[in-house]
């Protein structure tokens, strides 16, 4: 027996639409969690991996960075990294030899961190480098600055020696080497971008057209002028643009969409074989009656 849906098509279409909307909402929430955009807890610990290249070709793990989260009060998904501290591994005998060879050849020491600080397994990195000779002259004292947003997404890092520049002149130009068991003394800084202060378009400007940030009194005066303008537009019968209702495509055409869906569902519904046979018998009876 063929499967037939009931005649109450609009009800079932509404149920299907509701289920589809719920699935879409769940998918959006899952994607947010997958990208690390979940609510955070103040003081929560966050650790991400550091990797370096001491042969100029491959990257290997060189330590981790530990920090705590300072969570935004207005949105628990936003946070800043507080008191980051690097824990670097000691150089093995082979690593020390490779680093000395890299510095002697005038090569570049590279270090990288995950672009998503909340997920070291993301496979995407941000990288920086410094002259290996400068690093050895500085006694392996370095500074790593991570530039990130308030969701833990790093968009760049800076890497330099703690003393700045190269220290060869301090050592009389002598070639420096590291020994087995030496360890980097890394200072980590995390900087999060901030929004610039709003500018007052009505403030006096200089000859270059630059205006100063709006003060509290200027903001209050601007709000009063805006309220007076909106009140005048209401008295004149014009609706302010901010109060105009914007409708989506489904809000504008929902009746047509429902009508088309109902018609399509009705036309596509399979007809009952008994109903067709009954209609055919009635038609044959009418034809026979006319012949008489």
mmCIF file of C-alpha atoms in Angstrom:
data_model
loop_
_atom_site.group_PDB
_atom_site.id
_atom_site.type_symbol
_atom_site.label_atom_id
_atom_site.label_comp_id
_atom_site.label_asym_id
_atom_site.label_seq_id
_atom_site.Cartn_x
_atom_site.Cartn_y
_atom_site.Cartn_z
ATOM 1 C CA UNK A 1 0.000 0.000 0.000
ATOM 2 C CA UNK A 2 1.581 3.320 -1.017
ATOM 3 C CA UNK A 3 2.386 5.811 1.761
ATOM 4 C CA UNK A 4 0.153 8.898 1.780
ATOM 5 C CA UNK A 5 0.482 11.990 3.930
ATOM 6 C CA UNK A 6 -2.676 13.340 5.569
ATOM 7 C CA UNK A 7 -4.534 16.254 4.069
ATOM 8 C CA UNK A 8 -3.501 18.650 6.865
ATOM 9 C CA UNK A 9 -0.483 19.788 4.863
ATOM 10 C CA UNK A 10 -0.045 23.311 6.338
ATOM 11 C CA UNK A 11 0.221 21.885 9.860
ATOM 12 C CA UNK A 12 2.884 19.382 8.858
ATOM 13 C CA UNK A 13 4.756 22.017 6.862
ATOM 14 C CA UNK A 14 4.794 24.245 9.933
ATOM 15 C CA UNK A 15 6.129 21.397 12.076
ATOM 16 C CA UNK A 16 8.833 20.618 9.525
ATOM 17 C CA UNK A 17 9.824 24.284 9.353
ATOM 18 C CA UNK A 18 10.084 24.446 13.161
ATOM 19 C CA UNK A 19 12.286 21.343 13.282
ATOM 20 C CA UNK A 20 14.507 22.767 10.538
ATOM 21 C CA UNK A 21 14.893 26.070 12.410
ATOM 22 C CA UNK A 22 15.863 24.216 15.604
ATOM 23 C CA UNK A 23 18.498 22.215 13.716
ATOM 24 C CA UNK A 24 19.943 25.389 12.201
ATOM 25 C CA UNK A 25 20.135 27.024 15.654
ATOM 26 C CA UNK A 26 21.912 23.971 17.067
ATOM 27 C CA UNK A 27 24.374 23.995 14.177
ATOM 28 C CA UNK A 28 25.154 27.685 14.748
ATOM 29 C CA UNK A 29 25.683 27.087 18.471
ATOM 30 C CA UNK A 30 27.935 24.114 17.737
ATOM 31 C CA UNK A 31 30.036 26.179 15.335
ATOM 32 C CA UNK A 32 30.437 28.904 17.948
ATOM 33 C CA UNK A 33 31.652 26.353 20.485
ATOM 34 C CA UNK A 34 33.980 24.808 17.916
ATOM 35 C CA UNK A 35 35.566 28.201 17.299
ATOM 36 C CA UNK A 36 36.110 28.701 21.018
ATOM 37 C CA UNK A 37 33.301 31.267 21.372
ATOM 38 C CA UNK A 38 31.873 29.762 24.546
ATOM 39 C CA UNK A 39 31.311 31.399 27.881
ATOM 40 C CA UNK A 40 34.450 31.534 29.996
ATOM 41 C CA UNK A 41 34.984 31.474 33.750
ATOM 42 C CA UNK A 42 37.070 34.178 35.472
ATOM 43 C CA UNK A 43 40.407 32.738 36.517
ATOM 44 C CA UNK A 44 40.129 29.824 34.090
ATOM 45 C CA UNK A 45 43.537 28.497 33.033
ATOM 46 C CA UNK A 46 44.587 28.570 29.388
ATOM 47 C CA UNK A 47 47.657 26.871 27.920
ATOM 48 C CA UNK A 48 48.963 26.965 24.367
ATOM 49 C CA UNK A 49 52.005 25.393 22.726
ATOM 50 C CA UNK A 50 55.139 27.054 21.358
ATOM 51 C CA UNK A 51 57.197 25.571 18.541
ATOM 52 C CA UNK A 52 60.566 26.604 17.105
ATOM 53 C CA UNK A 53 62.806 25.797 14.165
ATOM 54 C CA UNK A 54 66.511 25.435 14.941
ATOM 55 C CA UNK A 55 67.548 23.862 11.659
ATOM 56 C CA UNK A 56 65.774 26.301 9.359
ATOM 57 C CA UNK A 57 63.434 23.574 8.078
ATOM 58 C CA UNK A 58 61.271 21.757 10.616
ATOM 59 C CA UNK A 59 59.342 22.890 13.694
ATOM 60 C CA UNK A 60 59.401 21.062 17.011
ATOM 61 C CA UNK A 61 57.780 21.731 20.376
ATOM 62 C CA UNK A 62 59.837 23.977 22.621
ATOM 63 C CA UNK A 63 57.488 24.692 25.523
ATOM 64 C CA UNK A 64 54.106 25.981 26.584
ATOM 65 C CA UNK A 65 52.613 29.266 27.769
ATOM 66 C CA UNK A 66 50.408 29.246 30.867
ATOM 67 C CA UNK A 67 47.961 32.054 31.655
ATOM 68 C CA UNK A 68 44.692 32.853 33.376
ATOM 69 C CA UNK A 69 41.610 34.451 31.852
ATOM 70 C CA UNK A 70 40.217 37.843 32.762
ATOM 71 C CA UNK A 71 36.621 37.568 31.495
ATOM 72 C CA UNK A 72 34.551 40.491 30.234
ATOM 73 C CA UNK A 73 31.612 41.187 32.550
ATOM 74 C CA UNK A 74 29.241 42.176 29.737
ATOM 75 C CA UNK A 75 30.003 39.142 27.549
ATOM 76 C CA UNK A 76 31.489 36.011 29.122
ATOM 77 C CA UNK A 77 32.758 34.855 25.717
ATOM 78 C CA UNK A 78 35.271 37.716 25.623
ATOM 79 C CA UNK A 79 38.442 37.485 27.667
ATOM 80 C CA UNK A 80 42.022 38.621 28.032
ATOM 81 C CA UNK A 81 45.071 36.578 28.974
ATOM 82 C CA UNK A 82 46.364 37.565 32.385
ATOM 83 C CA UNK A 83 49.906 36.939 33.696
ATOM 84 C CA UNK A 84 51.170 34.748 30.823
ATOM 85 C CA UNK A 85 54.280 32.742 31.653
ATOM 86 C CA UNK A 86 56.403 30.647 29.299
ATOM 87 C CA UNK A 87 57.824 27.281 30.296
ATOM 88 C CA UNK A 88 60.604 26.389 27.854
ATOM 89 C CA UNK A 89 62.388 23.062 27.496
ATOM 90 C CA UNK A 90 66.147 22.738 27.920
ATOM 91 C CA UNK A 91 68.218 22.249 24.784
ATOM 92 C CA UNK A 92 69.429 18.735 24.145
ATOM 93 C CA UNK A 93 72.909 18.073 22.804
ATOM 94 C CA UNK A 94 71.673 17.798 19.221
ATOM 95 C CA UNK A 95 69.503 20.927 19.553
ATOM 96 C CA UNK A 96 72.434 22.941 20.911
ATOM 97 C CA UNK A 97 74.626 21.827 18.001
ATOM 98 C CA UNK A 98 71.928 22.731 15.473
ATOM 99 C CA UNK A 99 71.371 26.159 17.017
ATOM 100 C CA UNK A 100 75.119 26.901 17.054
ATOM 101 C CA UNK A 101 75.394 25.814 13.422
ATOM 102 C CA UNK A 102 72.395 27.985 12.508
ATOM 103 C CA UNK A 103 73.970 31.044 14.133
ATOM 104 C CA UNK A 104 77.353 30.392 12.514
ATOM 105 C CA UNK A 105 75.709 30.176 9.088
ATOM 106 C CA UNK A 106 73.872 33.472 9.681
ATOM 107 C CA UNK A 107 70.500 31.739 9.708
ATOM 108 C CA UNK A 108 67.198 32.798 11.210
ATOM 109 C CA UNK A 109 65.673 31.300 14.342
ATOM 110 C CA UNK A 110 61.903 31.018 13.986
ATOM 111 C CA UNK A 111 59.182 30.554 16.583
ATOM 112 C CA UNK A 112 55.447 30.124 16.149
ATOM 113 C CA UNK A 113 52.241 29.969 18.196
ATOM 114 C CA UNK A 114 48.750 28.672 17.285
ATOM 115 C CA UNK A 115 46.481 31.221 15.643
ATOM 116 C CA UNK A 116 43.705 30.009 17.964
ATOM 117 C CA UNK A 117 45.114 30.229 21.472
ATOM 118 C CA UNK A 118 42.218 28.166 22.825
ATOM 119 C CA UNK A 119 43.020 25.250 20.517
ATOM 120 C CA UNK A 120 46.668 24.307 19.964
ATOM 121 C CA UNK A 121 45.565 21.463 17.666
ATOM 122 C CA UNK A 122 43.969 23.783 15.090
ATOM 123 C CA UNK A 123 46.939 23.363 12.713
ATOM 124 C CA UNK A 124 47.115 27.104 11.940
ATOM 125 C CA UNK A 125 49.996 29.235 13.218
ATOM 126 C CA UNK A 126 51.392 32.736 13.463
ATOM 127 C CA UNK A 127 55.165 33.001 13.170
ATOM 128 C CA UNK A 128 58.007 35.415 13.856
ATOM 129 C CA UNK A 129 61.780 35.205 13.602
ATOM 130 C CA UNK A 130 65.038 36.707 14.790
ATOM 131 C CA UNK A 131 68.671 36.405 13.767
ATOM 132 C CA UNK A 132 70.038 33.300 15.500
ATOM 133 C CA UNK A 133 73.361 35.055 16.171
ATOM 134 C CA UNK A 134 71.530 37.858 17.995
ATOM 135 C CA UNK A 135 69.698 35.288 20.104
ATOM 136 C CA UNK A 136 72.962 33.651 21.173
ATOM 137 C CA UNK A 137 74.593 37.007 21.865
ATOM 138 C CA UNK A 138 71.627 37.874 24.090
ATOM 139 C CA UNK A 139 72.079 34.775 26.223
ATOM 140 C CA UNK A 140 68.783 33.191 25.030
ATOM 141 C CA UNK A 141 66.793 35.966 26.738
ATOM 142 C CA UNK A 142 63.853 36.755 24.463
ATOM 143 C CA UNK A 143 60.496 38.528 24.411
ATOM 144 C CA UNK A 144 57.410 37.089 22.701
ATOM 145 C CA UNK A 145 54.505 39.481 22.114
ATOM 146 C CA UNK A 146 51.208 37.954 20.964
ATOM 147 C CA UNK A 147 48.615 40.192 19.318
ATOM 148 C CA UNK A 148 45.124 38.706 19.657
ATOM 149 C CA UNK A 149 41.461 39.659 19.850
ATOM 150 C CA UNK A 150 39.132 39.160 22.825
ATOM 151 C CA UNK A 151 38.181 35.635 21.689
ATOM 152 C CA UNK A 152 41.724 34.252 21.775
ATOM 153 C CA UNK A 153 42.355 34.455 18.025
ATOM 154 C CA UNK A 154 45.976 35.520 17.434
ATOM 155 C CA UNK A 155 46.607 37.534 14.274
ATOM 156 C CA UNK A 156 50.347 38.115 14.743
ATOM 157 C CA UNK A 157 53.328 37.787 17.055
ATOM 158 C CA UNK A 158 56.500 39.782 17.629
ATOM 159 C CA UNK A 159 59.757 38.142 18.641
ATOM 160 C CA UNK A 160 62.950 39.857 19.717
ATOM 161 C CA UNK A 161 65.856 39.580 22.133
ATOM 162 C CA UNK A 162 65.314 41.007 25.589
ATOM 163 C CA UNK A 163 68.169 43.513 25.144
ATOM 164 C CA UNK A 164 67.042 44.559 21.700
ATOM 165 C CA UNK A 165 69.186 44.176 18.614
ATOM 166 C CA UNK A 166 72.390 42.112 18.648
ATOM 167 C CA UNK A 167 74.837 42.006 21.521
ATOM 168 C CA UNK A 168 77.953 41.194 19.538
ATOM 169 C CA UNK A 169 79.480 44.565 20.262
ATOM 170 C CA UNK A 170 79.079 43.915 23.999
ATOM 171 C CA UNK A 171 81.008 40.663 23.682
ATOM 172 C CA UNK A 172 83.853 42.165 21.706
ATOM 173 C CA UNK A 173 82.642 40.504 18.515
ATOM 174 C CA UNK A 174 83.421 37.021 19.833
ATOM 175 C CA UNK A 175 81.317 34.146 18.526
ATOM 176 C CA UNK A 176 78.865 32.947 21.134
ATOM 177 C CA UNK A 177 77.733 29.348 21.549
ATOM 178 C CA UNK A 178 75.126 27.610 23.670
ATOM 179 C CA UNK A 179 75.790 24.512 25.701
ATOM 180 C CA UNK A 180 73.760 21.379 26.259
ATOM 181 C CA UNK A 181 71.050 21.988 28.849
ATOM 182 C CA UNK A 182 70.781 25.712 28.143
ATOM 183 C CA UNK A 183 67.255 27.099 28.392
ATOM 184 C CA UNK A 184 65.446 30.076 26.907
ATOM 185 C CA UNK A 185 64.323 32.767 29.353
ATOM 186 C CA UNK A 186 61.221 33.951 27.564
ATOM 187 C CA UNK A 187 59.010 36.848 28.592
ATOM 188 C CA UNK A 188 55.492 36.664 27.152
ATOM 189 C CA UNK A 189 53.190 39.600 26.534
ATOM 190 C CA UNK A 190 49.650 39.406 25.159
ATOM 191 C CA UNK A 191 48.113 42.527 23.668
ATOM 192 C CA UNK A 192 44.433 42.817 22.779
ATOM 193 C CA UNK A 193 43.283 45.523 20.394
ATOM 194 C CA UNK A 194 40.994 48.242 21.720
ATOM 195 C CA UNK A 195 38.332 50.330 20.029
ATOM 196 C CA UNK A 196 39.283 53.942 19.416
ATOM 197 C CA UNK A 197 37.226 56.597 21.274
ATOM 198 C CA UNK A 198 34.253 57.977 19.391
ATOM 199 C CA UNK A 199 34.700 61.346 17.710
ATOM 200 C CA UNK A 200 32.150 64.116 17.918
ATOM 201 C CA UNK A 201 31.131 65.182 14.381
ATOM 202 C CA UNK A 202 29.877 68.532 15.710
ATOM 203 C CA UNK A 203 33.114 69.388 17.553
ATOM 204 C CA UNK A 204 35.261 72.246 16.238
ATOM 205 C CA UNK A 205 37.963 71.010 13.896
ATOM 206 C CA UNK A 206 41.422 72.268 13.106
ATOM 207 C CA UNK A 207 42.719 73.190 9.677
ATOM 208 C CA UNK A 208 43.311 69.502 8.902
ATOM 209 C CA UNK A 209 39.706 68.538 9.693
ATOM 210 C CA UNK A 210 40.572 66.633 12.886
ATOM 211 C CA UNK A 211 38.135 66.713 15.777
ATOM 212 C CA UNK A 212 38.592 65.898 19.445
ATOM 213 C CA UNK A 213 36.791 63.081 21.313
ATOM 214 C CA UNK A 214 33.351 64.100 22.533
ATOM 215 C CA UNK A 215 33.082 65.122 26.182
ATOM 216 C CA UNK A 216 30.213 64.250 28.527
ATOM 217 C CA UNK A 217 28.479 67.617 28.082
ATOM 218 C CA UNK A 218 28.787 67.429 24.310
ATOM 219 C CA UNK A 219 27.272 63.937 24.294
ATOM 220 C CA UNK A 220 24.314 65.119 26.391
ATOM 221 C CA UNK A 221 23.753 68.098 24.086
ATOM 222 C CA UNK A 222 23.870 65.803 21.063
ATOM 223 C CA UNK A 223 21.267 63.486 22.639
ATOM 224 C CA UNK A 224 18.940 66.451 23.328
ATOM 225 C CA UNK A 225 19.251 67.679 19.746
ATOM 226 C CA UNK A 226 18.504 64.185 18.438
ATOM 227 C CA UNK A 227 15.443 63.865 20.710
ATOM 228 C CA UNK A 228 14.135 67.266 19.566
ATOM 229 C CA UNK A 229 14.607 66.305 15.929
ATOM 230 C CA UNK A 230 12.712 63.008 16.387
ATOM 231 C CA UNK A 231 9.884 64.792 18.226
ATOM 232 C CA UNK A 232 9.568 67.316 15.395
ATOM 233 C CA UNK A 233 9.404 64.556 12.802
ATOM 234 C CA UNK A 234 6.648 62.810 14.768
ATOM 235 C CA UNK A 235 4.631 66.047 14.966
ATOM 236 C CA UNK A 236 5.004 66.537 11.218
ATOM 237 C CA UNK A 237 3.732 63.007 10.626
ATOM 238 C CA UNK A 238 6.982 61.640 9.269
ATOM 239 C CA UNK A 239 8.333 58.451 10.767
ATOM 240 C CA UNK A 240 12.016 58.689 11.746
ATOM 241 C CA UNK A 241 14.285 56.288 9.853
ATOM 242 C CA UNK A 242 15.273 54.604 13.120
ATOM 243 C CA UNK A 243 11.614 53.700 13.786
ATOM 244 C CA UNK A 244 10.807 52.407 10.323
ATOM 245 C CA UNK A 245 10.081 48.741 10.427
ATOM 246 C CA UNK A 246 12.180 46.624 8.128
ATOM 247 C CA UNK A 247 10.601 43.355 7.066
ATOM 248 C CA UNK A 248 12.380 40.275 5.856
ATOM 249 C CA UNK A 249 11.515 38.442 2.652
ATOM 250 C CA UNK A 250 9.414 35.856 4.523
ATOM 251 C CA UNK A 251 7.561 38.568 6.482
ATOM 252 C CA UNK A 252 6.617 40.340 3.266
ATOM 253 C CA UNK A 253 5.578 37.304 1.242
ATOM 254 C CA UNK A 254 4.557 34.691 3.825
ATOM 255 C CA UNK A 255 0.993 34.419 2.499
ATOM 256 C CA UNK A 256 2.164 33.724 -1.039
ATOM 257 C CA UNK A 257 4.749 31.215 0.180
ATOM 258 C CA UNK A 258 2.147 29.329 2.253
ATOM 259 C CA UNK A 259 -0.329 29.349 -0.659
ATOM 260 C CA UNK A 260 2.261 28.010 -3.088
ATOM 261 C CA UNK A 261 3.359 25.346 -0.593
ATOM 262 C CA UNK A 262 -0.252 24.254 -0.040
ATOM 263 C CA UNK A 263 -0.988 24.072 -3.778
ATOM 264 C CA UNK A 264 2.208 22.133 -4.458
ATOM 265 C CA UNK A 265 1.487 19.715 -1.635
ATOM 266 C CA UNK A 266 -2.078 19.189 -2.872
ATOM 267 C CA UNK A 267 -1.021 18.590 -6.476
ATOM 268 C CA UNK A 268 1.765 16.218 -5.492
ATOM 269 C CA UNK A 269 -0.422 14.151 -3.162
ATOM 270 C CA UNK A 270 -1.226 10.673 -4.562
ATOM 271 C CA UNK A 271 -4.913 10.062 -5.181
ATOM 272 C CA UNK A 272 -6.781 7.110 -3.730
ATOM 273 C CA UNK A 273 -7.405 4.317 -6.236
ATOM 274 C CA UNK A 274 -10.911 3.708 -4.807
ATOM 275 C CA UNK A 275 -11.758 7.373 -5.240
ATOM 276 C CA UNK A 276 -10.680 7.253 -8.888
ATOM 277 C CA UNK A 277 -12.723 4.099 -9.470
ATOM 278 C CA UNK A 278 -15.814 5.644 -7.857
ATOM 279 C CA UNK A 279 -15.477 8.763 -9.967
ATOM 280 C CA UNK A 280 -15.148 6.628 -13.091
ATOM 281 C CA UNK A 281 -18.313 4.640 -12.195
ATOM 282 C CA UNK A 282 -20.288 7.830 -11.666
ATOM 283 C CA UNK A 283 -19.087 9.153 -15.013
ATOM 284 C CA UNK A 284 -20.075 5.905 -16.767
ATOM 285 C CA UNK A 285 -23.499 5.989 -15.111
ATOM 286 C CA UNK A 286 -24.086 9.563 -16.312
ATOM 287 C CA UNK A 287 -23.132 8.614 -19.874
ATOM 288 C CA UNK A 288 -25.447 5.568 -19.820
ATOM 289 C CA UNK A 289 -28.321 7.710 -18.505
ATOM 290 C CA UNK A 290 -27.893 10.191 -21.351
ATOM 291 C CA UNK A 291 -27.996 7.393 -23.949
ATOM 292 C CA UNK A 292 -31.362 6.270 -22.610
#
